[in-house]
XYZ file of C-alpha atoms in Angstrom:
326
model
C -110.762 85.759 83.828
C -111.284 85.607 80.110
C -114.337 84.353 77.942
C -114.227 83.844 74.118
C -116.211 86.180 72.197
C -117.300 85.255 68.589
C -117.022 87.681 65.191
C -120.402 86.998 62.895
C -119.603 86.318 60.090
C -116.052 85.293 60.210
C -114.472 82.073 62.093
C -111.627 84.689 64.184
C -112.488 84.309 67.388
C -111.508 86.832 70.671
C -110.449 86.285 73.840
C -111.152 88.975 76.139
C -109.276 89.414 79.165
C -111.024 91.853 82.442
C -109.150 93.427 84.405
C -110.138 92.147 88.062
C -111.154 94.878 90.145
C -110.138 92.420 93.334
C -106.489 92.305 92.117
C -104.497 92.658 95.086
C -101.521 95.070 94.735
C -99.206 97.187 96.624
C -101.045 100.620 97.221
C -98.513 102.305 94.764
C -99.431 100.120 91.995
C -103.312 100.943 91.841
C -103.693 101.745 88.669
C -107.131 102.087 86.378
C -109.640 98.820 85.117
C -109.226 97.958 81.807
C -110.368 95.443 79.213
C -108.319 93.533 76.680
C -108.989 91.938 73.365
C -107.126 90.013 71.153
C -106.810 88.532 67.614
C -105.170 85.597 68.693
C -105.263 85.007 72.179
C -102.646 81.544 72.246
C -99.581 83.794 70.634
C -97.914 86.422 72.016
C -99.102 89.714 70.549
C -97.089 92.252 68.135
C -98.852 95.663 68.677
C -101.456 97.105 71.294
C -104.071 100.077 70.410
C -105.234 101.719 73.724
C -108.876 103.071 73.864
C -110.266 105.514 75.731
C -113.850 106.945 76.364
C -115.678 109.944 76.588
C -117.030 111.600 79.487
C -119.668 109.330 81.855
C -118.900 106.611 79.184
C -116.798 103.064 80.220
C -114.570 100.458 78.492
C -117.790 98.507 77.272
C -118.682 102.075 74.912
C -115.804 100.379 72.658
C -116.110 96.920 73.145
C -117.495 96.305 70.026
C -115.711 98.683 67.673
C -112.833 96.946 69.070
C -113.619 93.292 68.167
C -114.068 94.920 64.087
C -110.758 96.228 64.211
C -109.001 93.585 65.761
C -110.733 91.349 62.937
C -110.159 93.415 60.226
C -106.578 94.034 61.216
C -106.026 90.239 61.140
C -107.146 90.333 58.016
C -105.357 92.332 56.304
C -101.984 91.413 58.198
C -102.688 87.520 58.793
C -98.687 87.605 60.230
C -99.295 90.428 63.063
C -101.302 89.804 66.551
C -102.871 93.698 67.272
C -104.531 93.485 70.836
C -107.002 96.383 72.153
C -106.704 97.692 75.717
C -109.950 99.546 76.382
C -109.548 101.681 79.874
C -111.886 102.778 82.458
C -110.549 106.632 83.103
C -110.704 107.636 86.479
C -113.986 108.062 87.596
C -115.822 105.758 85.159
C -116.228 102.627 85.018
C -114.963 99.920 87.551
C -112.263 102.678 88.053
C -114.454 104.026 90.499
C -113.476 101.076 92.845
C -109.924 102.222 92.660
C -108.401 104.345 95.154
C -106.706 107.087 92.305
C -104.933 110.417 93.960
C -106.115 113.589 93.502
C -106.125 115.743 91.368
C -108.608 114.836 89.026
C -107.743 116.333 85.710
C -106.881 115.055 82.187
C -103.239 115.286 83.503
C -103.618 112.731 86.196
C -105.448 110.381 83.355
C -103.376 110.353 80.880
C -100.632 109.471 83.720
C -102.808 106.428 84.866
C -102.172 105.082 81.234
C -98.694 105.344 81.674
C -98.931 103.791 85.368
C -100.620 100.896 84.267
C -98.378 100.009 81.309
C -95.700 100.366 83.895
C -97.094 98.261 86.730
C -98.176 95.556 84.226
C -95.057 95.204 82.542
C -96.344 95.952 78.900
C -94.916 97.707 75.685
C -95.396 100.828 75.200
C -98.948 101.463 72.963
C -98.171 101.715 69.049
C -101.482 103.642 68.892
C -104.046 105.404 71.602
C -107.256 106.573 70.144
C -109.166 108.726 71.955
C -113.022 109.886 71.921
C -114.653 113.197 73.015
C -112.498 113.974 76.419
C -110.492 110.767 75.510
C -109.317 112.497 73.222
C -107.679 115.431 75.427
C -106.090 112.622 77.487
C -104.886 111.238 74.447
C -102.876 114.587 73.040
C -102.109 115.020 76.928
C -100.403 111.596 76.964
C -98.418 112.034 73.546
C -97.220 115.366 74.575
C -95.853 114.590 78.227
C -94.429 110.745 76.383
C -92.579 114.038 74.127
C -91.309 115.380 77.266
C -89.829 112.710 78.918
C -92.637 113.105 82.125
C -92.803 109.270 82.263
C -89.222 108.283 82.305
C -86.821 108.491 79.357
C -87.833 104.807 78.549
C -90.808 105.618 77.293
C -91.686 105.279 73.724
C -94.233 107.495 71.939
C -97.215 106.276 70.455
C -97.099 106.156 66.394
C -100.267 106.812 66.076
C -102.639 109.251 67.793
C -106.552 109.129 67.182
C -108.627 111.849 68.489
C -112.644 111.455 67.646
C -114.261 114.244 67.422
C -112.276 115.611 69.990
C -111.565 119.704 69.544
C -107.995 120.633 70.707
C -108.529 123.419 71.997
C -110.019 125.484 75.265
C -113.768 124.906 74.651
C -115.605 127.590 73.958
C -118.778 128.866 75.968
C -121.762 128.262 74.440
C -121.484 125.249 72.296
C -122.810 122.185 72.667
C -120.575 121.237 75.937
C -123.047 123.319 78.106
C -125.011 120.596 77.913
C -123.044 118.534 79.728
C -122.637 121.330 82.016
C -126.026 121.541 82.614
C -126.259 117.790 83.107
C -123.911 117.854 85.699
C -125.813 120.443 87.537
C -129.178 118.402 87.158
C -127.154 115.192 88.920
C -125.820 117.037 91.562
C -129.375 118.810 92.558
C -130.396 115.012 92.390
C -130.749 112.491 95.590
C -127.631 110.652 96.124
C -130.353 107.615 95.955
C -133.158 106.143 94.024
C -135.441 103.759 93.696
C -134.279 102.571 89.995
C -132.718 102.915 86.529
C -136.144 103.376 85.429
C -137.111 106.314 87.913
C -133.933 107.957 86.897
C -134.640 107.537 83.391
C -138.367 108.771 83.370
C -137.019 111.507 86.193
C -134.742 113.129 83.634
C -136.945 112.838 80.072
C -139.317 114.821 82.676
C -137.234 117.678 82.837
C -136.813 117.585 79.904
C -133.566 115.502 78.465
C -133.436 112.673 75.816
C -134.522 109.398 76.106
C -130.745 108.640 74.271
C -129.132 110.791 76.715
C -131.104 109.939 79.799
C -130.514 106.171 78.843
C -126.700 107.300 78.918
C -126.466 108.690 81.729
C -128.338 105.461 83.237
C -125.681 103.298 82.507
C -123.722 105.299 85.657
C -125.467 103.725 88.368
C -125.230 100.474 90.669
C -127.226 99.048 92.845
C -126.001 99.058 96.703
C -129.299 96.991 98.979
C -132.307 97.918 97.912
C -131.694 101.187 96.095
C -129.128 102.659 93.148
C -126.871 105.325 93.502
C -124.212 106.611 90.979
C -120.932 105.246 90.267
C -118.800 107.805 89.856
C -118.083 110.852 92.758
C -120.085 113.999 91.195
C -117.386 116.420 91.925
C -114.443 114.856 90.884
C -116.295 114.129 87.645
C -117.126 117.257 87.411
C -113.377 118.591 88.230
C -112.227 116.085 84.783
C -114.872 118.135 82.679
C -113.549 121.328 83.460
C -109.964 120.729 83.007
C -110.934 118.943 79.494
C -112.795 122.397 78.719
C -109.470 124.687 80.051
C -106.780 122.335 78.424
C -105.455 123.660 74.927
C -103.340 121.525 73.108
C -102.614 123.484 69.750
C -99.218 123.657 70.399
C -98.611 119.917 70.453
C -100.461 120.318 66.930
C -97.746 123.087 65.939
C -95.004 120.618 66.342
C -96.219 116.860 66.811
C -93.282 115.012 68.593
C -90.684 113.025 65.417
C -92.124 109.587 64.245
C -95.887 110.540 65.478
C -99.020 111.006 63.118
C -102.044 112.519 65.210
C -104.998 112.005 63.290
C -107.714 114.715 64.176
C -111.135 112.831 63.164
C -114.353 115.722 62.744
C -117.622 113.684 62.661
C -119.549 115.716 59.783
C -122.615 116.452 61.801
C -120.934 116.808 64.729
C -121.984 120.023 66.887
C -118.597 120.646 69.070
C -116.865 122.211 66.006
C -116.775 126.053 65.144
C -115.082 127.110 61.757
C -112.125 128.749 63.229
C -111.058 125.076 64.819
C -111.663 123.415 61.365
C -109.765 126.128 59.577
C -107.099 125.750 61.853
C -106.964 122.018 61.671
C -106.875 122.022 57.756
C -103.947 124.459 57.875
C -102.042 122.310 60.241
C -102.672 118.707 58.010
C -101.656 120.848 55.035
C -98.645 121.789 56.438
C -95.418 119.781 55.672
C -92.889 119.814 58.748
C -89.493 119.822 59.148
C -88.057 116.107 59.612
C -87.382 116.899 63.003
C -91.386 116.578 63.886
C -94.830 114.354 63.268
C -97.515 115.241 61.200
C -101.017 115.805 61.743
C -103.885 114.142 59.495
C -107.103 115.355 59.184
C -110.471 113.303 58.288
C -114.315 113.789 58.465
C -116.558 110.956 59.595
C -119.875 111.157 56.931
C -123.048 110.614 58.327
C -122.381 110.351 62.007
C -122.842 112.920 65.015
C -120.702 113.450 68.087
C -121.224 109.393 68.975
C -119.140 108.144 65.929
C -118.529 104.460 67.327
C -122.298 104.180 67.186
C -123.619 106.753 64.378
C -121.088 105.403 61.848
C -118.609 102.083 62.990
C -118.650 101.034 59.600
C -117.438 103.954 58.173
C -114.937 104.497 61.158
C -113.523 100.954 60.498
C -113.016 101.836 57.154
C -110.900 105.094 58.246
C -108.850 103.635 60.618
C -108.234 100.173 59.823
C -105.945 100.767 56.674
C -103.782 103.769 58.224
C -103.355 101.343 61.453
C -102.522 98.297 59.317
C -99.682 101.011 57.350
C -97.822 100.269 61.459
């Protein structure tokens, strides 16, 4: 299925191509939904950026981000065709139609990525860029690509993005028990209600957001006459406690040869403490032997935790040019 989707502004138009949930495939070959943009739709493309969401978020979260790059990539490279390949991670999105083996952990999802580049025949990604717990599957994907866990054909992505996205075990009592207690509120919840609206007005009663009781609307779906969520509660909440556990400062010690990992802080962010930042600035000061990567680091001005939203403009402007460098 594909539909054109126009840029304002600017005569490039997108094709965007879904992937069908009703795709019928050996049972071995389920792999995760995805969406897929490109430049120029009627040639083949050059390059493919995979991107992933943050917890309870979907594909759609960087739908439009997506279409900017694409465009401004085309512009400054009118000879290369970039595509975007936006995932559902287990769990979210239409991903919760597919039947996905246990266990649920950032592990298992950054192996889907590699699953469905393998059952669809593609190129390995030039560059995944990962937000909030997208980014954990992101440095979890780069560093088992480093160890051969997919195959010894695999190539390594060039470029890693992780958005706001702290590499390490997080630590009690920041902003993540939030989510924590979130989770907590959905489970004490009915399985079943009435509406979007009922949830909504149910949560900004006890006490949440409107912003983050909206978000956490957009997990339902309506089954007869009622809604109900769209992800399983546990096995959600199994993928937020192995993004709190997983650590991945060694990968930062050593990034595998011909990879840049670019750690993006979002200045008014909230998941940071100063020993992470300190650490982070040591490592993108440090210059490597030739046998390993780099890591870059960059703060997003005037944007929170949700930098696609608080800040695309200035996220465009961070990425684009170091992408276009490919």
């Amino acid at each position: 299925m594909a539909a054109s989707l126009g840029i304002r502004n600017s005569s490039l138009r997108l094709t965007r191509f879904l992937n069908s949930a009703t795709l019928h495939r050996p049972r071995w070959l389920e792999t995760v939904a995805y969406e897929e943009l490109r430049a120029h739709p009627e040639k083949p493309y050059t390059s493919t950026a995979v991107f992933v969401h943050g917890f309870l978020g979907s594909s759609r979260n960087w739908r439009s981000f997506s279409r900017n790059l694409l465009a401004a990539l085309s512009n400054s490279s009118p000879s290369s065709n970039w595509r975007a390949v936006m995932l559902d991670m287990r769990n979210h999105g239409k991903s919760t139609e597919r039947e996905l083996n246990p266990p649920h952990n950032i592990e298992s999802a950054a192996k889907d990525l590699a699953d469905l580049v393998k059952a669809e025949g593609w190129p390995w990604p030039e560059v995944v860029v990962g937000h909030s717990m997208g980014g954990k599957m992101a440095l979890q994907f780069a560093e088992s690509c480093s160890h051969g866990d997919y195959g010894h054909s695999v190539l390594s992505p060039k470029q890693l993005w992780v958005l706001d996205s702290v590499p390490g075990e997080v630590n009690p009592g920041n902003r993540n028990d939030e989510v924590r207690d979130v989770l907590a509120t959905l489970q004490s919840l009915p399985s079943q209600f009435p509406s979007r609206k009922w949830l909504v007005s149910h949560l900004m009663g006890l006490g949440y957001s409107k912003a983050l009781s909206d978000w956490i609307g957009t997990n339902i779906k309506k089954v007869g006459d009622h809604e109900t969520w769209i992800f399983d509660l546990e096995n959600a909440k199994d993928m937020f406690d192995s993004y709190c556990e997983k650590s991945y400062w060694n990968l930062l010690e050593k990034p595998p040869k011909g990879m840049e990992i670019v750690i993006l802080r979002a200045e008014k962010s909230d998941r940071w403490d100063q020993d992470a930042i300190e650490r982070i600035q040591k490592l993108a000061s440090k210059h490597g032997a030739d046998s390993c990567g780099k890591v870059s680091f960059c703060v997003l001005p005037n944007s929170g935790h949700w930098v696609h939203v608080d800040n695309p403009k200035g996220l465009l402007e961070i990425m684009a040019p170091k992408i276009a460098s490919l």
